[in-house]
CSV table of C-alpha atoms in Angstrom, one decimal:
chain,number,residue,atom,x,y,z
A,1,ALA,CA,0.0,0.1,0.1
A,2,GLN,CA,1.2,3.6,-0.7
A,3,ARG,CA,1.5,5.5,2.5
A,4,VAL,CA,3.3,8.3,4.0
A,5,THR,CA,4.2,8.5,7.6
A,6,GLN,CA,5.1,11.3,9.8
A,7,PRO,CA,5.8,9.9,13.2
A,8,GLU,CA,5.8,13.1,15.0
A,9,LYS,CA,2.8,15.4,15.5
A,10,LEU,CA,4.7,17.9,17.3
A,11,LEU,CA,8.3,18.8,17.4
A,12,SER,CA,9.7,21.5,19.6
A,13,VAL,CA,13.2,22.9,19.4
A,14,PHE,CA,15.0,25.9,20.7
A,15,LYS,CA,16.3,28.6,18.3
A,16,GLY,CA,19.6,27.8,16.9
A,17,ALA,CA,19.3,23.8,17.5
A,18,PRO,CA,19.3,21.6,14.4
A,19,VAL,CA,15.8,20.3,13.6
A,20,GLU,CA,14.9,17.0,11.8
A,21,LEU,CA,11.2,16.2,10.6
A,22,LYS,CA,10.9,12.7,9.7
A,23,CYS,CA,9.1,11.2,6.8
A,24,ASN,CA,8.9,7.5,5.9
A,25,TYR,CA,7.1,6.3,2.8
A,26,SER,CA,5.7,3.2,1.5
A,27,TYR,CA,5.9,2.7,-2.3
A,28,SER,CA,6.8,-0.1,-4.6
A,29,GLY,CA,7.8,2.1,-7.6
A,30,SER,CA,10.4,5.0,-8.1
A,31,PRO,CA,9.2,7.7,-5.6
A,32,GLU,CA,8.6,11.3,-6.1
A,33,LEU,CA,8.6,13.1,-2.8
A,34,PHE,CA,7.9,16.7,-1.6
A,35,TRP,CA,7.6,18.6,1.6
A,36,TYR,CA,5.0,21.3,1.9
A,37,VAL,CA,4.7,24.0,4.6
A,38,GLN,CA,1.9,25.9,6.1
A,39,TYR,CA,2.7,28.9,8.1
A,40,SER,CA,0.1,30.1,10.7
A,41,ARG,CA,-3.1,31.0,8.9
A,42,GLN,CA,-1.6,30.7,5.5
A,43,ARG,CA,-2.0,28.6,2.4
A,44,LEU,CA,0.1,25.4,1.9
A,45,GLN,CA,3.0,26.0,-0.3
A,46,LEU,CA,5.7,23.8,-1.8
A,47,LEU,CA,9.0,23.8,0.2
A,48,LEU,CA,11.1,21.2,-1.3
A,49,ARG,CA,10.9,18.4,-3.9
A,50,HIS,CA,13.5,15.7,-4.0
A,51,ILE,CA,14.2,15.8,-7.8
A,52,SER,CA,15.4,19.3,-7.5
A,53,ARG,CA,17.9,18.5,-4.8
A,54,GLU,CA,17.7,22.3,-3.7
A,55,SER,CA,18.0,24.0,-0.4
A,56,ILE,CA,15.2,26.4,0.5
A,57,LYS,CA,15.3,28.6,3.6
A,58,GLY,CA,18.2,26.6,4.9
A,59,PHE,CA,16.0,23.2,4.7
A,60,THR,CA,17.5,20.1,2.8
A,61,ALA,CA,15.9,16.6,2.5
A,62,ASP,CA,17.6,13.7,1.0
A,63,LEU,CA,15.9,10.6,-0.3
A,64,ASN,CA,17.0,7.5,1.1
A,65,LYS,CA,15.5,4.5,-0.7
A,66,GLY,CA,17.0,1.9,1.5
A,67,GLU,CA,15.4,3.4,4.5
A,68,THR,CA,12.3,4.6,2.4
A,69,SER,CA,12.8,8.1,4.2
A,70,PHE,CA,12.7,11.7,3.1
A,71,HIS,CA,13.5,13.5,6.2
A,72,LEU,CA,13.6,17.3,6.3
A,73,LYS,CA,16.7,18.9,8.1
A,74,LYS,CA,17.9,22.4,9.1
A,75,PRO,CA,21.0,22.9,11.1
A,76,PHE,CA,19.9,25.9,12.8
A,77,ALA,CA,16.2,26.5,13.4
A,78,GLN,CA,15.0,30.0,13.4
A,79,GLU,CA,11.6,31.3,15.2
A,80,GLU,CA,10.0,31.9,11.6
A,81,ASP,CA,10.4,28.2,10.8
A,82,SER,CA,7.6,27.4,13.3
A,83,ALA,CA,4.9,26.1,10.9
A,84,MET,CA,3.1,22.7,9.9
A,85,TYR,CA,5.0,20.6,7.6
A,86,TYR,CA,3.6,17.8,5.5
A,87,CYS,CA,5.4,15.2,3.4
A,88,ALA,CA,3.8,14.1,0.4
A,89,LEU,CA,4.4,11.3,-2.2
A,90,SER,CA,3.3,11.4,-5.9
A,91,ALA,CA,1.9,8.2,-6.9
A,92,PRO,CA,0.0,7.0,-10.0
A,93,ASN,CA,-3.9,7.2,-10.0
A,94,ALA,CA,-6.5,6.1,-12.4
A,95,GLY,CA,-6.4,6.9,-16.1
A,96,ASN,CA,-2.7,7.8,-16.2
A,97,ASN,CA,-3.0,10.6,-13.8
A,98,ARG,CA,-0.9,11.0,-10.5
A,99,LYS,CA,-2.1,11.8,-7.0
A,100,LEU,CA,-0.5,13.2,-3.9
A,101,ILE,CA,-0.4,10.9,-0.8
A,102,TRP,CA,-0.1,13.0,2.2
A,103,GLY,CA,1.3,12.5,5.7
A,104,LEU,CA,-0.6,13.9,8.8
A,105,GLY,CA,1.9,16.7,9.2
A,106,THR,CA,4.3,17.7,11.9
A,107,SER,CA,3.9,20.9,13.8
A,108,LEU,CA,7.1,22.6,14.3
A,109,ALA,CA,7.6,24.9,17.3
A,110,VAL,CA,10.9,26.8,17.5
A,111,ASN,CA,11.1,28.4,20.8
A,112,PRO,CA,13.3,31.6,21.6
B,1,ASN,CA,-1.3,36.9,-10.9
B,2,ALA,CA,-3.8,36.2,-8.3
B,3,GLY,CA,-2.8,32.6,-8.3
B,4,VAL,CA,-5.5,30.3,-6.6
B,5,THR,CA,-8.5,32.0,-4.9
B,6,GLN,CA,-11.4,30.9,-2.8
B,7,THR,CA,-14.6,32.3,-2.0
B,8,PRO,CA,-15.8,32.7,0.7
B,9,LYS,CA,-13.1,32.8,3.5
B,10,PHE,CA,-15.4,31.9,6.2
B,11,ARG,CA,-19.0,30.6,6.6
B,12,VAL,CA,-21.3,29.4,9.1
B,13,LEU,CA,-24.0,27.0,8.1
B,14,LYS,CA,-27.0,25.4,10.0
B,15,THR,CA,-27.4,21.6,9.6
B,16,GLY,CA,-29.3,21.0,6.4
B,17,GLN,CA,-28.3,24.1,4.6
B,18,SER,CA,-26.6,24.2,1.2
B,19,MET,CA,-23.8,26.3,-0.1
B,20,THR,CA,-21.1,26.3,-2.8
B,21,LEU,CA,-17.6,27.1,-2.3
B,22,LEU,CA,-15.8,28.7,-5.4
B,23,CYS,CA,-12.2,28.1,-6.4
B,24,ALA,CA,-10.5,30.1,-9.2
B,25,GLN,CA,-7.2,30.0,-10.7
B,26,ASP,CA,-5.6,32.2,-13.3
B,27,MET,CA,-2.5,30.0,-14.3
B,28,ASN,CA,-4.2,28.1,-16.8
B,29,HIS,CA,-3.8,24.8,-14.9
B,30,GLU,CA,-5.4,21.6,-16.2
B,31,TYR,CA,-5.8,20.1,-12.8
B,32,MET,CA,-7.7,21.1,-9.6
B,33,TYR,CA,-8.3,19.6,-6.2
B,34,TRP,CA,-10.5,20.0,-3.3
B,35,TYR,CA,-9.1,19.1,0.0
B,36,ARG,CA,-10.5,19.2,3.7
B,37,GLN,CA,-8.1,19.8,6.5
B,38,ASP,CA,-8.9,18.4,10.0
B,39,PRO,CA,-6.9,18.3,13.2
B,40,GLY,CA,-5.0,15.1,13.5
B,41,MET,CA,-6.2,13.8,10.1
B,42,GLY,CA,-4.0,15.9,7.6
B,43,LEU,CA,-5.1,16.7,4.2
B,44,ARG,CA,-7.9,14.5,2.5
B,45,LEU,CA,-8.9,14.8,-1.0
B,46,ILE,CA,-12.4,15.2,-1.6
B,47,HIS,CA,-12.8,15.4,-5.4
B,48,TYR,CA,-10.5,16.5,-8.3
B,49,SER,CA,-10.6,17.4,-11.9
B,50,VAL,CA,-8.1,16.7,-14.6
B,51,GLY,CA,-9.7,19.3,-17.1
B,52,GLU,CA,-12.5,21.2,-18.0
B,53,GLY,CA,-15.8,19.2,-17.8
B,54,THR,CA,-14.2,16.3,-15.8
B,55,THR,CA,-14.5,15.5,-12.2
B,56,ALA,CA,-13.6,12.5,-10.2
B,57,LYS,CA,-13.9,11.1,-6.6
B,58,GLY,CA,-11.2,11.4,-4.1
B,59,GLU,CA,-10.8,9.9,-0.8
B,60,VAL,CA,-13.7,11.4,1.1
B,61,PRO,CA,-16.3,12.5,-1.6
B,62,ASP,CA,-19.6,11.6,0.3
B,63,GLY,CA,-21.8,14.5,1.0
B,64,TYR,CA,-20.0,16.7,-1.7
B,65,ASN,CA,-20.5,17.3,-5.3
B,66,VAL,CA,-18.3,19.4,-7.6
B,67,SER,CA,-18.5,20.9,-11.1
B,68,ARG,CA,-15.8,22.2,-13.5
B,69,LEU,CA,-17.6,24.0,-16.2
B,70,LYS,CA,-14.8,26.4,-17.0
B,71,LYS,CA,-11.0,25.6,-16.9
B,72,GLN,CA,-10.4,28.2,-14.3
B,73,ASN,CA,-13.1,27.4,-11.8
B,74,PHE,CA,-13.7,24.4,-9.7
B,75,LEU,CA,-17.0,24.5,-7.4
B,76,LEU,CA,-17.6,22.3,-4.3
B,77,GLY,CA,-21.1,22.0,-3.2
B,78,LEU,CA,-22.5,20.7,0.0
B,79,GLU,CA,-26.3,19.9,-0.7
B,80,SER,CA,-27.2,19.3,2.8
B,81,ALA,CA,-24.5,20.3,5.4
B,82,ALA,CA,-23.8,18.2,8.4
B,83,PRO,CA,-21.7,19.0,11.4
B,84,SER,CA,-19.0,16.4,10.4
B,85,GLN,CA,-18.4,18.8,7.5
B,86,THR,CA,-17.0,21.5,9.7
B,87,SER,CA,-13.4,21.9,8.3
B,88,VAL,CA,-11.2,24.0,6.6
B,89,TYR,CA,-11.5,23.5,2.8
B,90,PHE,CA,-8.4,24.1,0.4
B,91,CYS,CA,-8.5,24.3,-3.2
B,92,ALA,CA,-5.3,23.4,-5.4
B,93,SER,CA,-4.2,23.5,-8.9
B,94,ARG,CA,-1.2,22.4,-10.9
B,95,ASP,CA,-0.3,22.1,-14.7
B,96,ARG,CA,-0.1,18.8,-16.5
B,97,VAL,CA,3.7,18.6,-16.5
B,98,VAL,CA,5.1,20.1,-13.2
B,99,TYR,CA,4.1,18.3,-10.3
B,100,GLU,CA,3.6,21.2,-7.7
B,101,GLN,CA,0.2,22.0,-6.5
B,102,TYR,CA,-0.6,25.6,-5.8
B,103,PHE,CA,-3.0,26.1,-3.0
B,104,GLY,CA,-5.7,28.6,-2.3
B,105,PRO,CA,-6.0,30.4,1.1
B,106,GLY,CA,-8.7,28.0,2.5
B,107,THR,CA,-12.3,28.4,3.4
B,108,ARG,CA,-13.3,27.9,7.0
B,109,LEU,CA,-16.5,26.2,7.4
B,110,THR,CA,-18.6,25.6,10.6
B,111,VAL,CA,-21.7,23.6,10.5
B,112,THR,CA,-23.9,23.9,13.7
């Protein structure tokens, strides 16, 4: 079954500390993974996609096929990073379409 | 570009009332989606559309109907609202090639 698991509902760190938001997936094909972020009372927006291998706002995420993980990391958390983070997997859907399978999200709180 | 817009932003309904949520996008995207976001349940896909005149059921379609008469608009209807439909509703769109979903600001619906 296709599934995305974010084991932590809430993660609380202090400003300047490293942060890692965990994402594990279950998918038999070649995965396409994303991290979306939702700041307080704002719309969801794409943060990272594994294909582009970029760093956005200091965040990086590496796809580990052996561990079926796509953890989001930042070496030094900032207060403005406080938000809800969703991991998502693109998977085939009916009629040659694709759909996003979402994790339940992790709420990151960065304390001063 | 306005991107993805949703109207209304907030609404309170009584049980049994009906309403329509409007989603509009000005990016000429083929695909459009309606999600609901509930605490502890992440994002769940209600219905989606792969092009003008087409609609398909998502994960939680019961109690909702949709229409995509124009490419830029995707309407979500509740014919007889129930308290279980109290939620935040997000619309999203994407183009055919690049798998990034662009989200609207959300509609907060309360059914009493």
